[in-house]
N, CA, C and O atoms as a GROMACS GRO file, in nm:
protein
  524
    1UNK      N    1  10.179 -10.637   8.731
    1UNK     CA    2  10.205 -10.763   8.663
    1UNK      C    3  10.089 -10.859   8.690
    1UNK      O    4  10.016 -10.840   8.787
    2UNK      N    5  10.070 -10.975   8.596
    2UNK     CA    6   9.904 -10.996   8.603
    2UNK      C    7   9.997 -11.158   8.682
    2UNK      O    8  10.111 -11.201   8.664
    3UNK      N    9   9.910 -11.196   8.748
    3UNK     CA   10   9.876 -11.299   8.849
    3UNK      C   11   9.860 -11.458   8.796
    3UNK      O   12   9.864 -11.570   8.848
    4UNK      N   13   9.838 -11.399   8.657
    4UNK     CA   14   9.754 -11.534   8.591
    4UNK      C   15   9.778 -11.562   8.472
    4UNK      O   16   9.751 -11.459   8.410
    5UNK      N   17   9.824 -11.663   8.379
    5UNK     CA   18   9.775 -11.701   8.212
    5UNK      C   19   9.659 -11.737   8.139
    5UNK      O   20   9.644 -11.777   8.023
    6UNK      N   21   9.576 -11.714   8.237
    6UNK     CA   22   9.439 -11.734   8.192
    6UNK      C   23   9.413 -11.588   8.133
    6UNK      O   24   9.461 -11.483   8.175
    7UNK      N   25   9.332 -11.605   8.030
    7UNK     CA   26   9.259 -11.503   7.966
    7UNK      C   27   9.195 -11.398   8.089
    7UNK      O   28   9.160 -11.427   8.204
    8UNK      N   29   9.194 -11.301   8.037
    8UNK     CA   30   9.093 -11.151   8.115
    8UNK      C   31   8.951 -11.158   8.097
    8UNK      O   32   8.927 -11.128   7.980
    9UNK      N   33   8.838 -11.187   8.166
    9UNK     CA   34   8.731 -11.188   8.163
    9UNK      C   35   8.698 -11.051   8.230
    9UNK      O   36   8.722 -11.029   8.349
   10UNK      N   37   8.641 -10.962   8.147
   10UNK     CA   38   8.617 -10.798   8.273
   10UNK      C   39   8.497 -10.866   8.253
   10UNK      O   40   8.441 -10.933   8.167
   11UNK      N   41   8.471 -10.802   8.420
   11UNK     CA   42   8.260 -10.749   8.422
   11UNK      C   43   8.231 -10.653   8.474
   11UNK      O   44   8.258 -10.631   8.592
   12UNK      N   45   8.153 -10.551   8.375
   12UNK     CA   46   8.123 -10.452   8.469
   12UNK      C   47   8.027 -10.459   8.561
   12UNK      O   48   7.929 -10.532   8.547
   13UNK      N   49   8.046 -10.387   8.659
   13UNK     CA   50   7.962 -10.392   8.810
   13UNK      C   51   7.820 -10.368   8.813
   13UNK      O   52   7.725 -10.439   8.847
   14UNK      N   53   7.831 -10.229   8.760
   14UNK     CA   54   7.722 -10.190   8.791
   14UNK      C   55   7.632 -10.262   8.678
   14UNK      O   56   7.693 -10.281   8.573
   15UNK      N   57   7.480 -10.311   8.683
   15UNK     CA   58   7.359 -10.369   8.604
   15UNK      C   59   7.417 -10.521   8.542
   15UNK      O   60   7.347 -10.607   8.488
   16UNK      N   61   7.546 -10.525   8.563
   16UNK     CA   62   7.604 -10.693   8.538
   16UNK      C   63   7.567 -10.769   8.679
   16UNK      O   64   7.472 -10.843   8.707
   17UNK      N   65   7.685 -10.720   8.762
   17UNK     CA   66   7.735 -10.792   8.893
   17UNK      C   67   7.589 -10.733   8.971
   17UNK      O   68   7.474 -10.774   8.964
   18UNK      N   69   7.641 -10.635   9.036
   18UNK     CA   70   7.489 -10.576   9.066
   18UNK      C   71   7.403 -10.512   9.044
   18UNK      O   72   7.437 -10.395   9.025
   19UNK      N   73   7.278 -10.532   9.035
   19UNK     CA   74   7.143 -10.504   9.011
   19UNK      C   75   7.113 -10.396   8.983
   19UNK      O   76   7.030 -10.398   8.892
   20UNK      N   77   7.148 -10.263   9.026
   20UNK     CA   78   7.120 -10.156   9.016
   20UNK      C   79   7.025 -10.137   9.014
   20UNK      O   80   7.005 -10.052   8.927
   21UNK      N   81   6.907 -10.175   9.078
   21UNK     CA   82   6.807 -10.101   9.051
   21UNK      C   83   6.767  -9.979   9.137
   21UNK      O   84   6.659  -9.931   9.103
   22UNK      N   85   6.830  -9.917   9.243
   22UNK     CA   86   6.842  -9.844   9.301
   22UNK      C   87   6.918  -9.680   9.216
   22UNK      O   88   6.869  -9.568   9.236
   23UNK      N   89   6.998  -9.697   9.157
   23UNK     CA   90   7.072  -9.621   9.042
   23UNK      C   91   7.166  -9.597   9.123
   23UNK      O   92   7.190  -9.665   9.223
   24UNK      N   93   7.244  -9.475   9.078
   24UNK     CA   94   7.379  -9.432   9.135
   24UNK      C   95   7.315  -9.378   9.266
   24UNK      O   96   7.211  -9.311   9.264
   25UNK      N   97   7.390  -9.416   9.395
   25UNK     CA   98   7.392  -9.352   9.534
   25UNK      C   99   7.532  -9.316   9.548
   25UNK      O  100   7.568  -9.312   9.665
   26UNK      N  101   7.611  -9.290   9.470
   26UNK     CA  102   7.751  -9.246   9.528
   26UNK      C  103   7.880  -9.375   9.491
   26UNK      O  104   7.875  -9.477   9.422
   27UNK      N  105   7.944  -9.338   9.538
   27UNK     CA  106   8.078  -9.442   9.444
   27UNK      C  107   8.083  -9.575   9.597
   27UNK      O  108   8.134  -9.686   9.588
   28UNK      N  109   8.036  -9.534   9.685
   28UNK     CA  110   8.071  -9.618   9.827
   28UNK      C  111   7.934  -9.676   9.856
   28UNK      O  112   7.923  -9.740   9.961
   29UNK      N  113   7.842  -9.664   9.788
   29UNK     CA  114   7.716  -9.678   9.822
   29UNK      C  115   7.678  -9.780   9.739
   29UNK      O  116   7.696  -9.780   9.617
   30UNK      N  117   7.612  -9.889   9.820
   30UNK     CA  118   7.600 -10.010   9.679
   30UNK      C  119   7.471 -10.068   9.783
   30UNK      O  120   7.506 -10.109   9.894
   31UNK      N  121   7.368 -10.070   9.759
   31UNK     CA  122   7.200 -10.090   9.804
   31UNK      C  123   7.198 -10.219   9.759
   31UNK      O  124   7.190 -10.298   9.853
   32UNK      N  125   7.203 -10.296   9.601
   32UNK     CA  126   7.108 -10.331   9.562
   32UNK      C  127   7.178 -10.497   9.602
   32UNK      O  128   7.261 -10.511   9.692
   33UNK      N  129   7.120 -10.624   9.508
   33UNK     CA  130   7.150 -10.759   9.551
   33UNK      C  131   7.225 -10.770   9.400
   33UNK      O  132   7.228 -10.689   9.307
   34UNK      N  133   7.274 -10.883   9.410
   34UNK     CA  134   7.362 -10.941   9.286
   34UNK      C  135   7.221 -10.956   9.184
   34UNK      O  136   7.101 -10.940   9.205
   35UNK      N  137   7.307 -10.999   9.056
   35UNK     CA  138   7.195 -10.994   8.965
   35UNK      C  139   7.195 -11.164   8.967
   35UNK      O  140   7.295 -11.232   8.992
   36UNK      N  141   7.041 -11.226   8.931
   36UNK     CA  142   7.066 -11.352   8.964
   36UNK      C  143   7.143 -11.443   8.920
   36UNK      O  144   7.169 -11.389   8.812
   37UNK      N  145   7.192 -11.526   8.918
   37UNK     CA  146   7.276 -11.588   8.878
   37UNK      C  147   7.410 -11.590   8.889
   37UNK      O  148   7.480 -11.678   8.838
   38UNK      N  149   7.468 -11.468   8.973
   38UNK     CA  150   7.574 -11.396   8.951
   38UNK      C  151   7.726 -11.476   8.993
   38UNK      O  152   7.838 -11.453   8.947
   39UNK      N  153   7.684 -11.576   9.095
   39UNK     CA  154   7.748 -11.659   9.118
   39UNK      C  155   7.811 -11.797   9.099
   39UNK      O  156   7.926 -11.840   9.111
   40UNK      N  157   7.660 -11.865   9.055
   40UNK     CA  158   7.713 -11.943   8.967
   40UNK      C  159   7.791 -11.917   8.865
   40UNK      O  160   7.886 -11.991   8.844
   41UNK      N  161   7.772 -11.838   8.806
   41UNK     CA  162   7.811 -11.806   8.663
   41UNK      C  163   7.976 -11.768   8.675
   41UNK      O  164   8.047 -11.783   8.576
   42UNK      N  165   8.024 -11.725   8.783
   42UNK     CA  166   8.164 -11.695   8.843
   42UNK      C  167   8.214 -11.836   8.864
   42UNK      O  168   8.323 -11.868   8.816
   43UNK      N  169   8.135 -11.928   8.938
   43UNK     CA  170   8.189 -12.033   8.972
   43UNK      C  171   8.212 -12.172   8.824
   43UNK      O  172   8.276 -12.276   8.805
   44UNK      N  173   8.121 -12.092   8.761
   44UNK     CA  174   8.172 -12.205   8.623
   44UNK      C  175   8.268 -12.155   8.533
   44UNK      O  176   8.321 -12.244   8.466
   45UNK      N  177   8.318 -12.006   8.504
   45UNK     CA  178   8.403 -11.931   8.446
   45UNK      C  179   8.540 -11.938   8.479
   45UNK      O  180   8.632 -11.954   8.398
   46UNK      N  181   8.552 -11.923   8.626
   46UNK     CA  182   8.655 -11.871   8.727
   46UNK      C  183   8.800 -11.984   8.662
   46UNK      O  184   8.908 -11.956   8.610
   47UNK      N  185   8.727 -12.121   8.698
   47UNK     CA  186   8.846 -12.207   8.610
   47UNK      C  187   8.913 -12.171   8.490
   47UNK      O  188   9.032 -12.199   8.481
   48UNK      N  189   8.856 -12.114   8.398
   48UNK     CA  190   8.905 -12.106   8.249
   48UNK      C  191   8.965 -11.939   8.268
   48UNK      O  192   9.084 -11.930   8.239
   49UNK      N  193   8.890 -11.788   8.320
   49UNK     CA  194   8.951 -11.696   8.329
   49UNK      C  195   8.988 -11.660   8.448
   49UNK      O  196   8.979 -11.734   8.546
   50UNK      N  197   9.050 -11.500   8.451
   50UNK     CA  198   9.125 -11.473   8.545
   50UNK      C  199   8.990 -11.323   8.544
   50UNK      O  200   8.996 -11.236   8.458
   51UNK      N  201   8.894 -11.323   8.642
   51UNK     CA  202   8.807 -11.227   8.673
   51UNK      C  203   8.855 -11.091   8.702
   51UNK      O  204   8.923 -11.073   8.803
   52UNK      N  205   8.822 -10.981   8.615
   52UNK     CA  206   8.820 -10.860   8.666
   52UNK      C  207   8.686 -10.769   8.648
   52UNK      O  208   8.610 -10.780   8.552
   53UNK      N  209   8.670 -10.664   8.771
   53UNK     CA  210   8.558 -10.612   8.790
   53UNK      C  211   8.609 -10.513   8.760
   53UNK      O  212   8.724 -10.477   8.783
   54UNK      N  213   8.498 -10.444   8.690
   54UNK     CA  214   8.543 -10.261   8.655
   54UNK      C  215   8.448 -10.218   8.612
   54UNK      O  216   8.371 -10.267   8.529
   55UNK      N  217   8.445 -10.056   8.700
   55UNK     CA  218   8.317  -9.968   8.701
   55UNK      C  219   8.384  -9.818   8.706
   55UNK      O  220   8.505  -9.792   8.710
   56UNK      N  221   8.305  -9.754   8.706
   56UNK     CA  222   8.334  -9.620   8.687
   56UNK      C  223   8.368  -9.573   8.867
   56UNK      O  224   8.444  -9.479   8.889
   57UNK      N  225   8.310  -9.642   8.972
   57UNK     CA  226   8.399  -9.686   9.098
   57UNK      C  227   8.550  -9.678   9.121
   57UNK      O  228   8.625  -9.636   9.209
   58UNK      N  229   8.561  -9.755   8.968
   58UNK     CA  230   8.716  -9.825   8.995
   58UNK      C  231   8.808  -9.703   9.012
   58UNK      O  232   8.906  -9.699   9.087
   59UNK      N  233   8.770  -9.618   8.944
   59UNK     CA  234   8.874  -9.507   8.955
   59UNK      C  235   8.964  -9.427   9.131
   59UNK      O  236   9.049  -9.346   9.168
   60UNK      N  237   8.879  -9.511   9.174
   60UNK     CA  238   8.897  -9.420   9.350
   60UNK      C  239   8.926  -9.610   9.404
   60UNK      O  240   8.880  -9.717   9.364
   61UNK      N  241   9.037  -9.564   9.527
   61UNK     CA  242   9.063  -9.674   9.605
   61UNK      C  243   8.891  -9.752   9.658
   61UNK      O  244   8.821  -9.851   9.638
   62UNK      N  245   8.894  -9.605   9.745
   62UNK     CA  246   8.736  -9.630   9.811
   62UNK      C  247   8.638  -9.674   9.718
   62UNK      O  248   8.553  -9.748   9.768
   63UNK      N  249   8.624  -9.649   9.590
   63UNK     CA  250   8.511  -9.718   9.508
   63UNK      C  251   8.546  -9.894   9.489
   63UNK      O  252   8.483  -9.998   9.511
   64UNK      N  253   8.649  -9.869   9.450
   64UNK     CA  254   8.695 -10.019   9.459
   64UNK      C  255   8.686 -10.124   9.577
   64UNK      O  256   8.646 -10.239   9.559
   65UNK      N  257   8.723 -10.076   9.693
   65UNK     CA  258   8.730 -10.119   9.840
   65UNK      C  259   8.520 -10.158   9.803
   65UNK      O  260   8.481 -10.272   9.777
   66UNK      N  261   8.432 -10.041   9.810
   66UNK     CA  262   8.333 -10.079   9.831
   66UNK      C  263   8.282 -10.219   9.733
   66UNK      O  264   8.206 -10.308   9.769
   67UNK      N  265   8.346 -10.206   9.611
   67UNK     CA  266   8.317 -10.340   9.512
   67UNK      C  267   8.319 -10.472   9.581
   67UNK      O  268   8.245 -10.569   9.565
   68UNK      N  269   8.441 -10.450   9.677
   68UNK     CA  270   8.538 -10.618   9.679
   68UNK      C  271   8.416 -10.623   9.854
   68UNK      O  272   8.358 -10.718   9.908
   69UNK      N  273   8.423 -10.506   9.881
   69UNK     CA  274   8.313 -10.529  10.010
   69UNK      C  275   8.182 -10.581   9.990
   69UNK      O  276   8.136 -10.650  10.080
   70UNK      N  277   8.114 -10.560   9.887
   70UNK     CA  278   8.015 -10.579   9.812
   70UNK      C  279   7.958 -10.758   9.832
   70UNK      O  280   7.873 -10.826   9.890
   71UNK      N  281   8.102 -10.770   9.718
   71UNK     CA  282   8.138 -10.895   9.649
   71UNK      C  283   8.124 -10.996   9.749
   71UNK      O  284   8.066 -11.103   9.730
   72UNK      N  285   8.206 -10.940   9.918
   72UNK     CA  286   8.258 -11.058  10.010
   72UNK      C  287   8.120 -11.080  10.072
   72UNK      O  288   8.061 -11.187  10.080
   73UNK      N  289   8.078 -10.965  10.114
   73UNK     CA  290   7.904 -10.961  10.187
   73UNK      C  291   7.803 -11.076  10.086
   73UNK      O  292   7.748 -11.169  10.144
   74UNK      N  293   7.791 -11.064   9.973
   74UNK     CA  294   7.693 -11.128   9.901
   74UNK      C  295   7.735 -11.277   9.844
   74UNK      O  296   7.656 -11.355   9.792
   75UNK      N  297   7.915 -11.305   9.870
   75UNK     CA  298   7.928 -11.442   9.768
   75UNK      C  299   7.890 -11.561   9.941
   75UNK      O  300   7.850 -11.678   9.945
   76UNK      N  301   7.933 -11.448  10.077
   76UNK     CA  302   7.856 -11.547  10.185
   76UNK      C  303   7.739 -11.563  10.212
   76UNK      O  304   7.688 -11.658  10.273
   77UNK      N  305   7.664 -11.427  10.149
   77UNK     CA  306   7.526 -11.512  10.203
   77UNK      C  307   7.463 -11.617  10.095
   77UNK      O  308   7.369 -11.694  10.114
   78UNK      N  309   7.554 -11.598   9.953
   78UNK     CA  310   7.523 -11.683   9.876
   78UNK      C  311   7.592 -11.871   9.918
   78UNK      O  312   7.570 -11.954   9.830
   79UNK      N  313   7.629 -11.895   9.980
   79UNK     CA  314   7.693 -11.985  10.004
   79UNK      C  315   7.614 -12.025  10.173
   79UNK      O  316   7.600 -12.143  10.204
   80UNK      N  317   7.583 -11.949  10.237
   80UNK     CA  318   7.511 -12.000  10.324
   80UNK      C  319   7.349 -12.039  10.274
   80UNK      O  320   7.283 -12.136  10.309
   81UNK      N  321   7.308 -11.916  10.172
   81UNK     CA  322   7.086 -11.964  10.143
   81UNK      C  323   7.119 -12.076  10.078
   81UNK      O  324   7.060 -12.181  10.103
   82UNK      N  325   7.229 -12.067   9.979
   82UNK     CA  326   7.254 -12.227   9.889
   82UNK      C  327   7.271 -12.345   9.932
   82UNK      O  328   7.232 -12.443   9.869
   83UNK      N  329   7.369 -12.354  10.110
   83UNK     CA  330   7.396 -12.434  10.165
   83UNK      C  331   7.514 -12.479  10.047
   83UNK      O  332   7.528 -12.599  10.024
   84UNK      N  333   7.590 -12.389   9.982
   84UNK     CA  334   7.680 -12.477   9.895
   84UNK      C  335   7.808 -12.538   9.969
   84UNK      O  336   7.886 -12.465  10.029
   85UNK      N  337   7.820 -12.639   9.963
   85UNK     CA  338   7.976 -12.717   9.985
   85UNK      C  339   8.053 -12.754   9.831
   85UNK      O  340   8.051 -12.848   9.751
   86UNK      N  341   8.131 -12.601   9.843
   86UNK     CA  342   8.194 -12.585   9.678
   86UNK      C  343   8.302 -12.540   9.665
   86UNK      O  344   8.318 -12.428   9.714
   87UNK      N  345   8.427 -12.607   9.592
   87UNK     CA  346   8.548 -12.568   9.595
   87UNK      C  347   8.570 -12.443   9.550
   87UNK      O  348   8.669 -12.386   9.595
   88UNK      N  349   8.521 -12.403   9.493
   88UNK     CA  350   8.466 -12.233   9.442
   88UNK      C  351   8.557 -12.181   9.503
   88UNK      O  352   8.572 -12.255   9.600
   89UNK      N  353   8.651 -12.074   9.512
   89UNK     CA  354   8.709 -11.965   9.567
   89UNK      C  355   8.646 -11.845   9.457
   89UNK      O  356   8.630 -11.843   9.335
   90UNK      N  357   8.614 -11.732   9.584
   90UNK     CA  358   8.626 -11.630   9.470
   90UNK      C  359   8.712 -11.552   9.470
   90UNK      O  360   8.734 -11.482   9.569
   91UNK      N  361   8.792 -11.542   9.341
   91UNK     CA  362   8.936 -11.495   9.313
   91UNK      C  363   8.878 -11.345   9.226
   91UNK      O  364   8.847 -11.388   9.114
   92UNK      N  365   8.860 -11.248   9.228
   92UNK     CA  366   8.845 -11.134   9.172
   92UNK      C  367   8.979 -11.090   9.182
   92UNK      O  368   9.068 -11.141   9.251
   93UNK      N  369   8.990 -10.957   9.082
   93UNK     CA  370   9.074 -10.807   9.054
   93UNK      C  371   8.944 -10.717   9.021
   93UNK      O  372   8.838 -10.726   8.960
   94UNK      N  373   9.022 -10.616   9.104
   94UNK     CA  374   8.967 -10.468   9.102
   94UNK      C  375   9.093 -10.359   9.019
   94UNK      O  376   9.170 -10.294   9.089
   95UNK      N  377   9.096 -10.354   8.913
   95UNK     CA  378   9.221 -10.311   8.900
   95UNK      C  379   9.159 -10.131   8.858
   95UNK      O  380   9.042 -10.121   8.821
   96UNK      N  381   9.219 -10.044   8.865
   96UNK     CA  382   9.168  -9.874   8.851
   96UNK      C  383   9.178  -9.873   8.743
   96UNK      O  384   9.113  -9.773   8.711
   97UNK      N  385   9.217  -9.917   8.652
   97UNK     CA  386   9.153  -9.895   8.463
   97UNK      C  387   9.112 -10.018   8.446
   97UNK      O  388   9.125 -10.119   8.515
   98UNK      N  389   9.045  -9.992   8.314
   98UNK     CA  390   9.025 -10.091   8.241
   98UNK      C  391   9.129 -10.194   8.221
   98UNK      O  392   9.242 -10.146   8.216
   99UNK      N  393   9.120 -10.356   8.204
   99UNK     CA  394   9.214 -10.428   8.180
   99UNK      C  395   9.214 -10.471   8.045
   99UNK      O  396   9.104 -10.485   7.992
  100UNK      N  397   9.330 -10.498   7.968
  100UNK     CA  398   9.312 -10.567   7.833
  100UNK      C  399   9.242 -10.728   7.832
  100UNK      O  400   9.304 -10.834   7.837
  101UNK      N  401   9.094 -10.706   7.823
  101UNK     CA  402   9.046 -10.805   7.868
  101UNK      C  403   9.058 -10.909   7.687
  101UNK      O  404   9.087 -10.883   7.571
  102UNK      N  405   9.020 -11.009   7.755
  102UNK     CA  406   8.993 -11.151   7.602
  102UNK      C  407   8.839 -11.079   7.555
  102UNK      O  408   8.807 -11.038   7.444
  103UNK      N  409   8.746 -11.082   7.702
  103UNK     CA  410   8.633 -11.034   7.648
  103UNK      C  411   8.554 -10.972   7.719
  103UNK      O  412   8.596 -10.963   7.834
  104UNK      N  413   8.455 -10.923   7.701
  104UNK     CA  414   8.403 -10.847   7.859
  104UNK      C  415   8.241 -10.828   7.874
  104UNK      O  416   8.171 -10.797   7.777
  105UNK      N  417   8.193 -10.849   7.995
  105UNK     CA  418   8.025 -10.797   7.986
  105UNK      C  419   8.007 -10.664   8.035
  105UNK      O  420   8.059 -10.607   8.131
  106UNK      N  421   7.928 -10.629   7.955
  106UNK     CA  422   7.865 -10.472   8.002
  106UNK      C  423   7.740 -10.483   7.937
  106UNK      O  424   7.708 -10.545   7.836
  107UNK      N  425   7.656 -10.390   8.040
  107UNK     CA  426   7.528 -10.379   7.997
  107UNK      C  427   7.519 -10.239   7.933
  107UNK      O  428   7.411 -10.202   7.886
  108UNK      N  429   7.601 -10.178   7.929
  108UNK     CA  430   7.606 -10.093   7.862
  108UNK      C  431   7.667 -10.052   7.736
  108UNK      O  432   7.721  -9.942   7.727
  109UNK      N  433   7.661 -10.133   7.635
  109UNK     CA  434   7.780 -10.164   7.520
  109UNK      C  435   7.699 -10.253   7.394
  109UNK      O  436   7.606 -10.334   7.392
  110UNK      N  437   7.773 -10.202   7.308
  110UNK     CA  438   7.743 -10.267   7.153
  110UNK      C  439   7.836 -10.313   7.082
  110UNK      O  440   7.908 -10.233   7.023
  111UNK      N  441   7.865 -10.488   7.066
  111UNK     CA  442   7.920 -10.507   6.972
  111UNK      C  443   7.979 -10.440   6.868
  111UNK      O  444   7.895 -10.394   6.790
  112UNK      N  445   8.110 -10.414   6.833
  112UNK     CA  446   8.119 -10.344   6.684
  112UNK      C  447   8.166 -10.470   6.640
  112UNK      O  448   8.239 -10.558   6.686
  113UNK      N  449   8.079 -10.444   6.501
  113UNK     CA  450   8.113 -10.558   6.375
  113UNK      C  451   8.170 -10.526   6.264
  113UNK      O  452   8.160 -10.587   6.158
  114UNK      N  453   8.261 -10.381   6.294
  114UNK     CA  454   8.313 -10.361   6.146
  114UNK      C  455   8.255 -10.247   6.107
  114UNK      O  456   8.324 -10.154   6.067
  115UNK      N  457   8.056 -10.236   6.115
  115UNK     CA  458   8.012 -10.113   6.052
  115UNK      C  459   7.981 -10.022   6.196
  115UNK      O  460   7.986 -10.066   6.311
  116UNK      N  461   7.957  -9.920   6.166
  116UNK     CA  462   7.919  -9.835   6.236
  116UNK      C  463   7.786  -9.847   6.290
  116UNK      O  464   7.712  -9.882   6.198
  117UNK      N  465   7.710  -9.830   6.418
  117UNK     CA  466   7.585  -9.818   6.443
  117UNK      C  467   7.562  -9.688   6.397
  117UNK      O  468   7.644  -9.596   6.390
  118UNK      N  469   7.409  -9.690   6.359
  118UNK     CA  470   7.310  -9.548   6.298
  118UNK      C  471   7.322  -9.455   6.453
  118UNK      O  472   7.324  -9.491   6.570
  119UNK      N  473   7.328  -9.359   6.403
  119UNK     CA  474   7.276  -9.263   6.590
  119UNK      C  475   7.120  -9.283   6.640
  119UNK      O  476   7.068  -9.237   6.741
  120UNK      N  477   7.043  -9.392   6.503
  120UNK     CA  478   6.873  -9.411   6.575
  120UNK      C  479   6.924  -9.591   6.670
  120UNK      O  480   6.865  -9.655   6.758
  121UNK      N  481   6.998  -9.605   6.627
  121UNK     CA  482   7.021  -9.749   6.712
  121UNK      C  483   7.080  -9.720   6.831
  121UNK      O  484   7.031  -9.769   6.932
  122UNK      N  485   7.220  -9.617   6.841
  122UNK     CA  486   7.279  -9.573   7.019
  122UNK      C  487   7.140  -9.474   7.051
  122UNK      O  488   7.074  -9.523   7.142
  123UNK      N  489   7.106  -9.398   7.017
  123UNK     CA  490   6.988  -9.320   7.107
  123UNK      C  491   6.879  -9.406   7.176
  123UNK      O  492   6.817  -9.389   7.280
  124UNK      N  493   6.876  -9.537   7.052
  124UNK     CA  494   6.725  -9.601   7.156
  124UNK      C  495   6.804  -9.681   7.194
  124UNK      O  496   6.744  -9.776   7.142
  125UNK      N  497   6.871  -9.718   7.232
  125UNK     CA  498   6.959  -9.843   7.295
  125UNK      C  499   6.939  -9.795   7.452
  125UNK      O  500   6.969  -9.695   7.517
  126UNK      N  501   6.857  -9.949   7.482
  126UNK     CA  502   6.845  -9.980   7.636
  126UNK      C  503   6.894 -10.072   7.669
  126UNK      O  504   6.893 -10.167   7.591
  127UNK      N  505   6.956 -10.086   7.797
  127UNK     CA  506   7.012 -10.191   7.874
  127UNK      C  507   6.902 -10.296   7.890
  127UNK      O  508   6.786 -10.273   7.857
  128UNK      N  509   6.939 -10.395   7.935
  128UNK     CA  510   6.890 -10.568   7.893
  128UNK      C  511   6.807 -10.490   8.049
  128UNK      O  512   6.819 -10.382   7.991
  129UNK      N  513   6.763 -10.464   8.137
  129UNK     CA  514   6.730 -10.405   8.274
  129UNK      C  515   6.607 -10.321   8.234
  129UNK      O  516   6.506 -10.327   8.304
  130UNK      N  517   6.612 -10.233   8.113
  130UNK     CA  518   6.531 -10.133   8.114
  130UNK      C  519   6.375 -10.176   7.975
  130UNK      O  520   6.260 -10.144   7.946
  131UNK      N  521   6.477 -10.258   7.940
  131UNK     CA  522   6.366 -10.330   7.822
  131UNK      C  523   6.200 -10.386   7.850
  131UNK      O  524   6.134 -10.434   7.757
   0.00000   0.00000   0.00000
């Protein structure tokens, strides 16, 4: 049962939340730093939605556990280099499927508008990372 009446904001983890530039090390294994901004951008959202993270992680307790471990390690050191004094809580869900989100980021994904993409537009299609 959902927690909240706020709309579903998903983000996916991996090349959204974090950086990836390391690539896949395993579902428990998370190297890299947030992508910049990653926090603010939570802290101006968070009011209006109800945050969920989801990755191909999510499927395993332990992938998930490593997300929210991730998350807690990086939103303190973001709050200590910032020196922020900010009512900010960070309220995440890790939920093991996908959620019926309002809307969602992925760096891995294409708008559908109705028509179909060509197979020359998904074959060259690169992430906003690899461009």
């Amino acid at each position: 049962m959902r927690s909240s009446s706020k709309p579903i904001l998903c983000l996916d983890f991996d090349g959204v939340c974090h950086s990836y530039t390391s690539g896949w090390q395993g579902e428990g294994i998370i190297p890299d730093s947030p992508v910049e901004g990653l926090f603010e951008f939570l802290a101006e959202v968070t009011p209006v939605f109800e945050i969920h993270i989801f990755s191909t992680r999510s499927r395993t307790e332990s992938g998930r556990r490593a997300m929210e471990d991730w998350f807690s390690r990086h939103y303190q050191e973001w709050l200590r280099e910032k020196e922020k004094n900010t009512e900010f809580t960070l309220e995440l869900h890790f939920p093991e499927s996908k959620p019926p989100a309002f809307i969602s980021l992925d760096d891995r994904a294409l708008t559908f508008t109705g028509e179909w993409p060509g197979l020359e537009k998904l074959t060259l299609f690169k992430p906003w990372n690899k461009k």
